Amino acid sequence: MIIVLLGLPGAGKGTQGELLSSKLGIKKVSTGDILREAVRKATPLGLQAKEAMDKGELVSDDIVIGIVKEELSGKNCRKGCIMDGFPRNLQQAKELERMKIKCKAVHIKVPEEEVIKRLSSRRVCPNCGALYNLITNPPKKDEKCDICGENLIQREDDREEVIKERIKVYKESTEQLINYYRRKGKLIEINGVGSAKEVHRRLEVAL
Ligand code: AP5
Ligand code: MG
Ligand code: ZN
């Protein structure tokens, strides 16, 4: 079984995906994290993806579908997985359907004004990937990671102009997947406003 997390940039897909992954003991697959890691290491994949990511646009379907197929064929996904950031348009959703794996989609609903606030104050650990928020989930000491002590950074695409573009791309390409999964009777919708723990509890109940 695959659990697809849908929602605006900053809705909490990464945060909830992580909590759910620990709870259910299944892997979280984040196409955004995989692509960012490739960019950081300047691999051929990263070099191909960087330009679109910096602008807040989608990376090509071929690249992303290739990543997902490889992940899903790995032994860590044998029990299923949580998909954070895939599918992101109709072509990707259809490709996932062709893989014939049972899936459920969860739409984490958060208003646009709220996600803009969250993204502007997000910080991430470049070493272990831990997520923070200067307002709602600050690190214990300065801007250093609680887990590994590394200096936290702001994501390249969390600049105001790029946040606006990502929201625009979401509305043009990704939002339609909510109806796509609703029509198939596979959609769960939860209110994503409240603490991360509250949202996680709603998600557990809904699943
Ligand atoms: P991706 O990494 O998927 O980014 P995104 O969809 O824009 O989503 P975010 O990661 O920004 O937000 P999130 O929903 O995970 O929120 P988070 O939990 O961090 O994609 C990045 C780029 O990669 C794309 O633009 C594209 O170029 C490319 N890409 C990726 N997948 C692709 C695909 N399939 N096809 C093509 N291109 C692809 O939370 C945000 C902040 O809020 C954090 O600071 C967090 O601490 C805080 N927070 C979380 N929950 C709460 C809460 N309940 N209350 C208060 N604060 C909260
Ligand atoms: Mg994320
Ligand atoms: Zn860390």
PDB file of C-alpha atoms and ligand atoms in Angstrom:
ATOM      1  CA  MET A   1       0.000   0.000   0.000  1.00  0.00           C
ATOM      2  CA  ILE A   2       1.238   3.475  -0.939  1.00  0.00           C
ATOM      3  CA  ILE A   3       0.101   6.565   0.943  1.00  0.00           C
ATOM      4  CA  VAL A   4       0.318   9.642  -1.275  1.00  0.00           C
ATOM      5  CA  LEU A   5       0.589  12.961   0.542  1.00  0.00           C
ATOM      6  CA  LEU A   6      -0.934  15.907  -1.306  1.00  0.00           C
ATOM      7  CA  GLY A   7      -0.970  19.553  -0.295  1.00  0.00           C
ATOM      8  CA  LEU A   8       0.435  22.998  -1.019  1.00  0.00           C
ATOM      9  CA  PRO A   9       4.160  23.610  -0.580  1.00  0.00           C
ATOM     10  CA  GLY A  10       4.554  23.976   3.189  1.00  0.00           C
ATOM     11  CA  ALA A  11       1.332  22.099   4.007  1.00  0.00           C
ATOM     12  CA  GLY A  12       3.384  19.647   6.089  1.00  0.00           C
ATOM     13  CA  LYS A  13       3.900  16.694   3.744  1.00  0.00           C
ATOM     14  CA  GLY A  14       7.493  16.209   4.929  1.00  0.00           C
ATOM     15  CA  THR A  15       6.593  16.670   8.591  1.00  0.00           C
ATOM     16  CA  GLN A  16       3.581  14.351   8.530  1.00  0.00           C
ATOM     17  CA  GLY A  17       5.346  11.883   6.258  1.00  0.00           C
ATOM     18  CA  GLU A  18       8.131  11.525   8.803  1.00  0.00           C
ATOM     19  CA  LEU A  19       5.712  11.042  11.736  1.00  0.00           C
ATOM     20  CA  LEU A  20       3.664   8.523   9.794  1.00  0.00           C
ATOM     21  CA  SER A  21       6.755   6.666   8.649  1.00  0.00           C
ATOM     22  CA  SER A  22       7.874   6.169  12.275  1.00  0.00           C
ATOM     23  CA  LYS A  23       4.365   5.207  13.330  1.00  0.00           C
ATOM     24  CA  LEU A  24       3.696   2.674  10.558  1.00  0.00           C
ATOM     25  CA  GLY A  25       7.281   1.484  10.129  1.00  0.00           C
ATOM     26  CA  ILE A  26       7.241   2.083   6.379  1.00  0.00           C
ATOM     27  CA  LYS A  27       9.636   4.197   4.373  1.00  0.00           C
ATOM     28  CA  LYS A  28       8.973   7.801   3.363  1.00  0.00           C
ATOM     29  CA  VAL A  29       9.970   8.517  -0.213  1.00  0.00           C
ATOM     30  CA  SER A  30      10.397  12.231  -0.869  1.00  0.00           C
ATOM     31  CA  THR A  31      11.204  13.085  -4.474  1.00  0.00           C
ATOM     32  CA  GLY A  32      12.106  16.628  -3.338  1.00  0.00           C
ATOM     33  CA  ASP A  33      14.653  15.298  -0.796  1.00  0.00           C
ATOM     34  CA  ILE A  34      16.165  12.887  -3.342  1.00  0.00           C
ATOM     35  CA  LEU A  35      16.490  15.666  -5.925  1.00  0.00           C
ATOM     36  CA  ARG A  36      17.974  18.135  -3.403  1.00  0.00           C
ATOM     37  CA  GLU A  37      20.549  15.547  -2.359  1.00  0.00           C
ATOM     38  CA  ALA A  38      21.473  15.012  -6.016  1.00  0.00           C
ATOM     39  CA  VAL A  39      21.839  18.782  -6.502  1.00  0.00           C
ATOM     40  CA  ARG A  40      24.018  19.031  -3.389  1.00  0.00           C
ATOM     41  CA  LYS A  41      26.312  16.279  -4.660  1.00  0.00           C
ATOM     42  CA  ALA A  42      26.243  17.720  -8.188  1.00  0.00           C
ATOM     43  CA  THR A  43      25.487  14.315  -9.724  1.00  0.00           C
ATOM     44  CA  PRO A  44      24.309  14.187 -13.369  1.00  0.00           C
ATOM     45  CA  LEU A  45      20.730  13.921 -12.050  1.00  0.00           C
ATOM     46  CA  GLY A  46      21.252  16.931  -9.796  1.00  0.00           C
ATOM     47  CA  LEU A  47      22.717  19.012 -12.606  1.00  0.00           C
ATOM     48  CA  GLN A  48      19.685  18.225 -14.752  1.00  0.00           C
ATOM     49  CA  ALA A  49      17.203  19.039 -11.989  1.00  0.00           C
ATOM     50  CA  LYS A  50      18.762  22.153 -10.481  1.00  0.00           C
ATOM     51  CA  GLU A  51      17.524  24.775 -12.925  1.00  0.00           C
ATOM     52  CA  ALA A  52      13.841  23.838 -12.611  1.00  0.00           C
ATOM     53  CA  MET A  53      14.081  23.479  -8.829  1.00  0.00           C
ATOM     54  CA  ASP A  54      15.717  26.872  -8.353  1.00  0.00           C
ATOM     55  CA  LYS A  55      12.857  28.456 -10.283  1.00  0.00           C
ATOM     56  CA  GLY A  56      10.169  26.526  -8.399  1.00  0.00           C
ATOM     57  CA  GLU A  57       9.133  24.635 -11.517  1.00  0.00           C
ATOM     58  CA  LEU A  58       8.598  20.896 -11.857  1.00  0.00           C
ATOM     59  CA  VAL A  59      11.489  18.677 -12.860  1.00  0.00           C
ATOM     60  CA  SER A  60      10.713  16.592 -15.975  1.00  0.00           C
ATOM     61  CA  ASP A  61       8.411  13.612 -15.572  1.00  0.00           C
ATOM     62  CA  ASP A  62      11.011  11.225 -17.039  1.00  0.00           C
ATOM     63  CA  ILE A  63      13.529  12.062 -14.346  1.00  0.00           C
ATOM     64  CA  VAL A  64      11.081  11.899 -11.465  1.00  0.00           C
ATOM     65  CA  ILE A  65       9.333   8.727 -12.628  1.00  0.00           C
ATOM     66  CA  GLY A  66      12.755   7.085 -12.977  1.00  0.00           C
ATOM     67  CA  ILE A  67      13.563   7.977  -9.363  1.00  0.00           C
ATOM     68  CA  VAL A  68      10.249   6.646  -8.072  1.00  0.00           C
ATOM     69  CA  LYS A  69      10.488   3.358  -9.979  1.00  0.00           C
ATOM     70  CA  GLU A  70      13.931   2.764  -8.568  1.00  0.00           C
ATOM     71  CA  GLU A  71      12.772   3.521  -5.013  1.00  0.00           C
ATOM     72  CA  LEU A  72       9.689   1.320  -5.268  1.00  0.00           C
ATOM     73  CA  SER A  73      11.683  -1.626  -6.547  1.00  0.00           C
ATOM     74  CA  GLY A  74      14.036  -1.430  -3.546  1.00  0.00           C
ATOM     75  CA  LYS A  75      13.651  -3.778  -0.597  1.00  0.00           C
ATOM     76  CA  ASN A  76      12.823  -0.900   1.781  1.00  0.00           C
ATOM     77  CA  CYS A  77       9.533  -0.364  -0.011  1.00  0.00           C
ATOM     78  CA  ARG A  78       8.403  -3.995   0.081  1.00  0.00           C
ATOM     79  CA  LYS A  79       5.879  -3.190   2.829  1.00  0.00           C
ATOM     80  CA  GLY A  80       4.714  -0.111   0.951  1.00  0.00           C
ATOM     81  CA  CYS A  81       5.733   3.491   1.403  1.00  0.00           C
ATOM     82  CA  ILE A  82       4.673   7.045   2.013  1.00  0.00           C
ATOM     83  CA  MET A  83       5.037   9.269  -1.023  1.00  0.00           C
ATOM     84  CA  ASP A  84       5.905  12.878  -0.244  1.00  0.00           C
ATOM     85  CA  GLY A  85       5.866  14.977  -3.395  1.00  0.00           C
ATOM     86  CA  PHE A  86       4.854  12.367  -5.981  1.00  0.00           C
ATOM     87  CA  PRO A  87       2.687  12.289  -8.044  1.00  0.00           C
ATOM     88  CA  ARG A  88       2.564  15.972  -8.860  1.00  0.00           C
ATOM     89  CA  ASN A  89       0.645  16.033 -12.122  1.00  0.00           C
ATOM     90  CA  LEU A  90      -1.749  13.838 -14.054  1.00  0.00           C
ATOM     91  CA  GLN A  91       0.954  12.062 -16.063  1.00  0.00           C
ATOM     92  CA  GLN A  92       2.759  11.051 -12.885  1.00  0.00           C
ATOM     93  CA  ALA A  93      -0.476   9.880 -11.244  1.00  0.00           C
ATOM     94  CA  LYS A  94      -1.288   7.720 -14.264  1.00  0.00           C
ATOM     95  CA  GLU A  95       2.205   6.269 -14.233  1.00  0.00           C
ATOM     96  CA  LEU A  96       1.777   5.333 -10.569  1.00  0.00           C
ATOM     97  CA  GLU A  97      -1.535   3.705 -11.391  1.00  0.00           C
ATOM     98  CA  ARG A  98       0.150   1.619 -14.091  1.00  0.00           C
ATOM     99  CA  MET A  99       2.382   0.147 -11.408  1.00  0.00           C
ATOM    100  CA  LYS A 100      -0.740  -1.502  -9.964  1.00  0.00           C
ATOM    101  CA  ILE A 101       0.047  -0.860  -6.326  1.00  0.00           C
ATOM    102  CA  LYS A 102      -2.862  -0.164  -4.013  1.00  0.00           C
ATOM    103  CA  CYS A 103      -2.863   3.456  -2.912  1.00  0.00           C
ATOM    104  CA  LYS A 104      -4.631   6.060  -0.812  1.00  0.00           C
ATOM    105  CA  ALA A 105      -4.177   9.814  -1.115  1.00  0.00           C
ATOM    106  CA  VAL A 106      -4.250  12.234   1.787  1.00  0.00           C
ATOM    107  CA  HIS A 107      -4.887  15.918   1.145  1.00  0.00           C
ATOM    108  CA  ILE A 108      -3.443  18.025   3.963  1.00  0.00           C
ATOM    109  CA  LYS A 109      -5.492  21.216   3.813  1.00  0.00           C
ATOM    110  CA  VAL A 110      -3.779  24.449   4.869  1.00  0.00           C
ATOM    111  CA  PRO A 111      -4.667  27.993   3.712  1.00  0.00           C
ATOM    112  CA  GLU A 112      -2.229  29.785   1.422  1.00  0.00           C
ATOM    113  CA  GLU A 113      -1.416  32.599   3.904  1.00  0.00           C
ATOM    114  CA  GLU A 114      -0.390  29.978   6.466  1.00  0.00           C
ATOM    115  CA  VAL A 115       1.948  28.073   4.116  1.00  0.00           C
ATOM    116  CA  ILE A 116       3.716  31.281   3.107  1.00  0.00           C
ATOM    117  CA  LYS A 117       4.421  31.998   6.796  1.00  0.00           C
ATOM    118  CA  ARG A 118       5.625  28.438   7.380  1.00  0.00           C
ATOM    119  CA  LEU A 119       7.964  28.387   4.382  1.00  0.00           C
ATOM    120  CA  SER A 120       9.565  31.732   5.148  1.00  0.00           C
ATOM    121  CA  SER A 121      10.471  30.513   8.635  1.00  0.00           C
ATOM    122  CA  ARG A 122      11.475  26.942   7.709  1.00  0.00           C
ATOM    123  CA  ARG A 123      15.045  25.815   8.338  1.00  0.00           C
ATOM    124  CA  VAL A 124      16.530  22.450   7.397  1.00  0.00           C
ATOM    125  CA  CYS A 125      19.586  20.478   8.385  1.00  0.00           C
ATOM    126  CA  PRO A 126      21.800  19.980   5.314  1.00  0.00           C
ATOM    127  CA  ASN A 127      23.438  16.987   6.992  1.00  0.00           C
ATOM    128  CA  CYS A 128      20.613  14.784   8.332  1.00  0.00           C
ATOM    129  CA  GLY A 129      17.559  16.388   6.715  1.00  0.00           C
ATOM    130  CA  ALA A 130      15.773  17.270   9.988  1.00  0.00           C
ATOM    131  CA  LEU A 131      13.072  19.942   9.583  1.00  0.00           C
ATOM    132  CA  TYR A 132      12.629  22.983  11.794  1.00  0.00           C
ATOM    133  CA  ASN A 133      10.582  26.121  11.919  1.00  0.00           C
ATOM    134  CA  LEU A 134      11.862  29.233  13.656  1.00  0.00           C
ATOM    135  CA  ILE A 135       8.345  30.013  14.920  1.00  0.00           C
ATOM    136  CA  THR A 136       6.581  26.694  15.498  1.00  0.00           C
ATOM    137  CA  ASN A 137       9.424  24.189  15.892  1.00  0.00           C
ATOM    138  CA  PRO A 138      12.697  26.001  16.663  1.00  0.00           C
ATOM    139  CA  PRO A 139      15.992  24.203  17.290  1.00  0.00           C
ATOM    140  CA  LYS A 140      17.099  24.131  20.936  1.00  0.00           C
ATOM    141  CA  LYS A 141      20.379  25.964  20.356  1.00  0.00           C
ATOM    142  CA  ASP A 142      20.958  28.916  17.981  1.00  0.00           C
ATOM    143  CA  GLU A 143      20.302  27.761  14.432  1.00  0.00           C
ATOM    144  CA  LYS A 144      21.931  24.352  14.912  1.00  0.00           C
ATOM    145  CA  CYS A 145      20.443  20.902  14.359  1.00  0.00           C
ATOM    146  CA  ASP A 146      19.275  19.227  17.610  1.00  0.00           C
ATOM    147  CA  ILE A 147      20.216  15.825  16.201  1.00  0.00           C
ATOM    148  CA  CYS A 148      23.630  16.335  14.614  1.00  0.00           C
ATOM    149  CA  GLY A 149      24.690  19.873  15.559  1.00  0.00           C
ATOM    150  CA  GLU A 150      25.119  21.072  11.933  1.00  0.00           C
ATOM    151  CA  ASN A 151      24.287  24.726  11.126  1.00  0.00           C
ATOM    152  CA  LEU A 152      20.751  24.923   9.753  1.00  0.00           C
ATOM    153  CA  ILE A 153      20.116  26.459   6.344  1.00  0.00           C
ATOM    154  CA  GLN A 154      17.203  27.934   4.437  1.00  0.00           C
ATOM    155  CA  ARG A 155      16.172  25.981   1.332  1.00  0.00           C
ATOM    156  CA  GLU A 156      17.132  27.668  -1.981  1.00  0.00           C
ATOM    157  CA  ASP A 157      13.494  27.621  -3.075  1.00  0.00           C
ATOM    158  CA  ASP A 158      12.164  29.179   0.147  1.00  0.00           C
ATOM    159  CA  ARG A 159      12.774  32.696  -1.171  1.00  0.00           C
ATOM    160  CA  GLU A 160       9.613  34.760  -1.569  1.00  0.00           C
ATOM    161  CA  GLU A 161       9.543  34.867  -5.411  1.00  0.00           C
ATOM    162  CA  VAL A 162      10.163  31.114  -5.657  1.00  0.00           C
ATOM    163  CA  ILE A 163       7.520  30.314  -3.017  1.00  0.00           C
ATOM    164  CA  LYS A 164       4.984  32.222  -5.164  1.00  0.00           C
ATOM    165  CA  GLU A 165       5.984  30.264  -8.261  1.00  0.00           C
ATOM    166  CA  ARG A 166       5.747  26.912  -6.414  1.00  0.00           C
ATOM    167  CA  ILE A 167       2.241  27.773  -5.261  1.00  0.00           C
ATOM    168  CA  LYS A 168       1.306  28.726  -8.829  1.00  0.00           C
ATOM    169  CA  VAL A 169       2.701  25.436 -10.182  1.00  0.00           C
ATOM    170  CA  TYR A 170       0.794  23.535  -7.477  1.00  0.00           C
ATOM    171  CA  LYS A 171      -2.482  25.165  -8.538  1.00  0.00           C
ATOM    172  CA  GLU A 172      -1.843  24.552 -12.241  1.00  0.00           C
ATOM    173  CA  SER A 173      -0.558  20.977 -12.093  1.00  0.00           C
ATOM    174  CA  THR A 174      -0.983  19.272  -8.735  1.00  0.00           C
ATOM    175  CA  GLU A 175      -4.281  20.494  -7.303  1.00  0.00           C
ATOM    176  CA  GLN A 176      -6.248  18.548  -9.938  1.00  0.00           C
ATOM    177  CA  LEU A 177      -5.008  15.312  -8.346  1.00  0.00           C
ATOM    178  CA  ILE A 178      -7.310  15.969  -5.395  1.00  0.00           C
ATOM    179  CA  ASN A 179     -10.315  15.455  -7.671  1.00  0.00           C
ATOM    180  CA  TYR A 180      -8.570  12.637  -9.498  1.00  0.00           C
ATOM    181  CA  TYR A 181      -8.249  10.592  -6.287  1.00  0.00           C
ATOM    182  CA  ARG A 182     -11.680  11.733  -5.007  1.00  0.00           C
ATOM    183  CA  ARG A 183     -13.376  10.356  -8.126  1.00  0.00           C
ATOM    184  CA  LYS A 184     -11.617   7.046  -7.578  1.00  0.00           C
ATOM    185  CA  GLY A 185     -12.813   6.942  -3.968  1.00  0.00           C
ATOM    186  CA  LYS A 186      -9.224   7.006  -2.706  1.00  0.00           C
ATOM    187  CA  LEU A 187      -9.103  10.458  -1.136  1.00  0.00           C
ATOM    188  CA  ILE A 188      -8.843  11.352   2.526  1.00  0.00           C
ATOM    189  CA  GLU A 189      -8.905  15.037   3.496  1.00  0.00           C
ATOM    190  CA  ILE A 190      -7.609  16.379   6.772  1.00  0.00           C
ATOM    191  CA  ASN A 191      -7.309  19.823   8.294  1.00  0.00           C
ATOM    192  CA  GLY A 192      -3.591  20.650   8.353  1.00  0.00           C
ATOM    193  CA  VAL A 193      -3.866  23.631  10.698  1.00  0.00           C
ATOM    194  CA  GLY A 194      -2.839  23.086  14.323  1.00  0.00           C
ATOM    195  CA  SER A 195       0.307  21.630  15.820  1.00  0.00           C
ATOM    196  CA  ALA A 196       2.137  18.914  13.899  1.00  0.00           C
ATOM    197  CA  LYS A 197       1.065  16.447  16.614  1.00  0.00           C
ATOM    198  CA  GLU A 198      -2.596  17.411  16.301  1.00  0.00           C
ATOM    199  CA  VAL A 199      -2.458  16.990  12.537  1.00  0.00           C
ATOM    200  CA  HIS A 200      -0.743  13.619  12.962  1.00  0.00           C
ATOM    201  CA  ARG A 201      -3.537  12.436  15.265  1.00  0.00           C
ATOM    202  CA  ARG A 202      -6.159  13.490  12.695  1.00  0.00           C
ATOM    203  CA  LEU A 203      -4.248  11.580  10.056  1.00  0.00           C
ATOM    204  CA  GLU A 204      -4.093   8.428  12.178  1.00  0.00           C
ATOM    205  CA  VAL A 205      -7.838   8.567  12.788  1.00  0.00           C
ATOM    206  CA  ALA A 206      -8.597   9.177   9.115  1.00  0.00           C
ATOM    207  CA  LEU A 207      -6.402   6.323   7.900  1.00  0.00           C
TER     208      LEU A 207
HETATM  209  P1  AP5 B   1       9.270  19.383  -2.506  1.00  0.00           P
HETATM  210  O1  AP5 B   1      10.484  19.171  -1.709  1.00  0.00           O
HETATM  211  O2  AP5 B   1       8.290  18.280  -2.620  1.00  0.00           O
HETATM  212  O3  AP5 B   1       8.582  20.715  -1.974  1.00  0.00           O
HETATM  213  P2  AP5 B   1       7.056  21.222  -1.815  1.00  0.00           P
HETATM  214  O4  AP5 B   1       6.001  20.401  -2.395  1.00  0.00           O
HETATM  215  O5  AP5 B   1       7.134  22.615  -2.304  1.00  0.00           O
HETATM  216  O6  AP5 B   1       6.789  21.069  -0.340  1.00  0.00           O
HETATM  217  P3  AP5 B   1       7.659  21.513   0.862  1.00  0.00           P
HETATM  218  O7  AP5 B   1       8.731  20.497   1.091  1.00  0.00           O
HETATM  219  O8  AP5 B   1       8.096  22.924   0.689  1.00  0.00           O
HETATM  220  O9  AP5 B   1       6.595  21.517   2.040  1.00  0.00           O
HETATM  221  P4  AP5 B   1       6.016  20.324   2.918  1.00  0.00           P
HETATM  222  O10 AP5 B   1       4.592  20.144   2.566  1.00  0.00           O
HETATM  223  O11 AP5 B   1       6.908  19.143   2.871  1.00  0.00           O
HETATM  224  O12 AP5 B   1       6.074  21.016   4.354  1.00  0.00           O
HETATM  225  P5  AP5 B   1       7.048  20.772   5.598  1.00  0.00           P
HETATM  226  O13 AP5 B   1       6.660  19.558   6.334  1.00  0.00           O
HETATM  227  O14 AP5 B   1       8.467  20.959   5.201  1.00  0.00           O
HETATM  228  O15 AP5 B   1       9.680  19.790  -3.988  1.00  0.00           O
HETATM  229  C1  AP5 B   1      10.690  20.733  -4.231  1.00  0.00           C
HETATM  230  C2  AP5 B   1      10.975  20.826  -5.726  1.00  0.00           C
HETATM  231  O16 AP5 B   1      11.452  19.567  -6.213  1.00  0.00           O
HETATM  232  C3  AP5 B   1       9.766  21.131  -6.621  1.00  0.00           C
HETATM  233  O17 AP5 B   1       9.531  22.529  -6.694  1.00  0.00           O
HETATM  234  C4  AP5 B   1      10.202  20.533  -7.944  1.00  0.00           C
HETATM  235  O18 AP5 B   1      11.111  21.376  -8.608  1.00  0.00           O
HETATM  236  C5  AP5 B   1      10.944  19.278  -7.511  1.00  0.00           C
HETATM  237  N1  AP5 B   1      10.062  18.089  -7.419  1.00  0.00           N
HETATM  238  C6  AP5 B   1       9.805  17.341  -6.301  1.00  0.00           C
HETATM  239  N2  AP5 B   1       8.953  16.340  -6.583  1.00  0.00           N
HETATM  240  C7  AP5 B   1       8.667  16.438  -7.918  1.00  0.00           C
HETATM  241  C8  AP5 B   1       7.838  15.697  -8.799  1.00  0.00           C
HETATM  242  N3  AP5 B   1       7.111  14.643  -8.391  1.00  0.00           N
HETATM  243  N4  AP5 B   1       7.757  16.103 -10.099  1.00  0.00           N
HETATM  244  C9  AP5 B   1       8.482  17.141 -10.551  1.00  0.00           C
HETATM  245  N5  AP5 B   1       9.284  17.906  -9.766  1.00  0.00           N
HETATM  246  C10 AP5 B   1       9.390  17.548  -8.450  1.00  0.00           C
HETATM  247  O19 AP5 B   1       6.618  22.038   6.521  1.00  0.00           O
HETATM  248  C11 AP5 B   1       6.934  23.354   6.118  1.00  0.00           C
HETATM  249  C12 AP5 B   1       7.342  24.179   7.355  1.00  0.00           C
HETATM  250  O20 AP5 B   1       6.218  24.271   8.245  1.00  0.00           O
HETATM  251  C13 AP5 B   1       8.460  23.547   8.196  1.00  0.00           C
HETATM  252  O21 AP5 B   1       9.239  24.583   8.749  1.00  0.00           O
HETATM  253  C14 AP5 B   1       7.708  22.783   9.303  1.00  0.00           C
HETATM  254  O22 AP5 B   1       8.482  22.692  10.480  1.00  0.00           O
HETATM  255  C15 AP5 B   1       6.485  23.677   9.510  1.00  0.00           C
HETATM  256  N6  AP5 B   1       5.281  22.921   9.892  1.00  0.00           N
HETATM  257  C16 AP5 B   1       4.917  21.674   9.483  1.00  0.00           C
HETATM  258  N7  AP5 B   1       3.738  21.314  10.023  1.00  0.00           N
HETATM  259  C17 AP5 B   1       3.339  22.386  10.789  1.00  0.00           C
HETATM  260  C18 AP5 B   1       2.180  22.623  11.602  1.00  0.00           C
HETATM  261  N8  AP5 B   1       1.210  21.702  11.744  1.00  0.00           N
HETATM  262  N9  AP5 B   1       2.087  23.820  12.229  1.00  0.00           N
HETATM  263  C19 AP5 B   1       3.062  24.760  12.084  1.00  0.00           C
HETATM  264  N10 AP5 B   1       4.174  24.586  11.346  1.00  0.00           N
HETATM  265  C20 AP5 B   1       4.312  23.411  10.690  1.00  0.00           C
HETATM  266 MG    MG B   2       8.745  18.666   1.920  1.00  0.00          MG
HETATM  267 ZN    ZN B   3      21.009  17.324  11.474  1.00  0.00          ZN
END
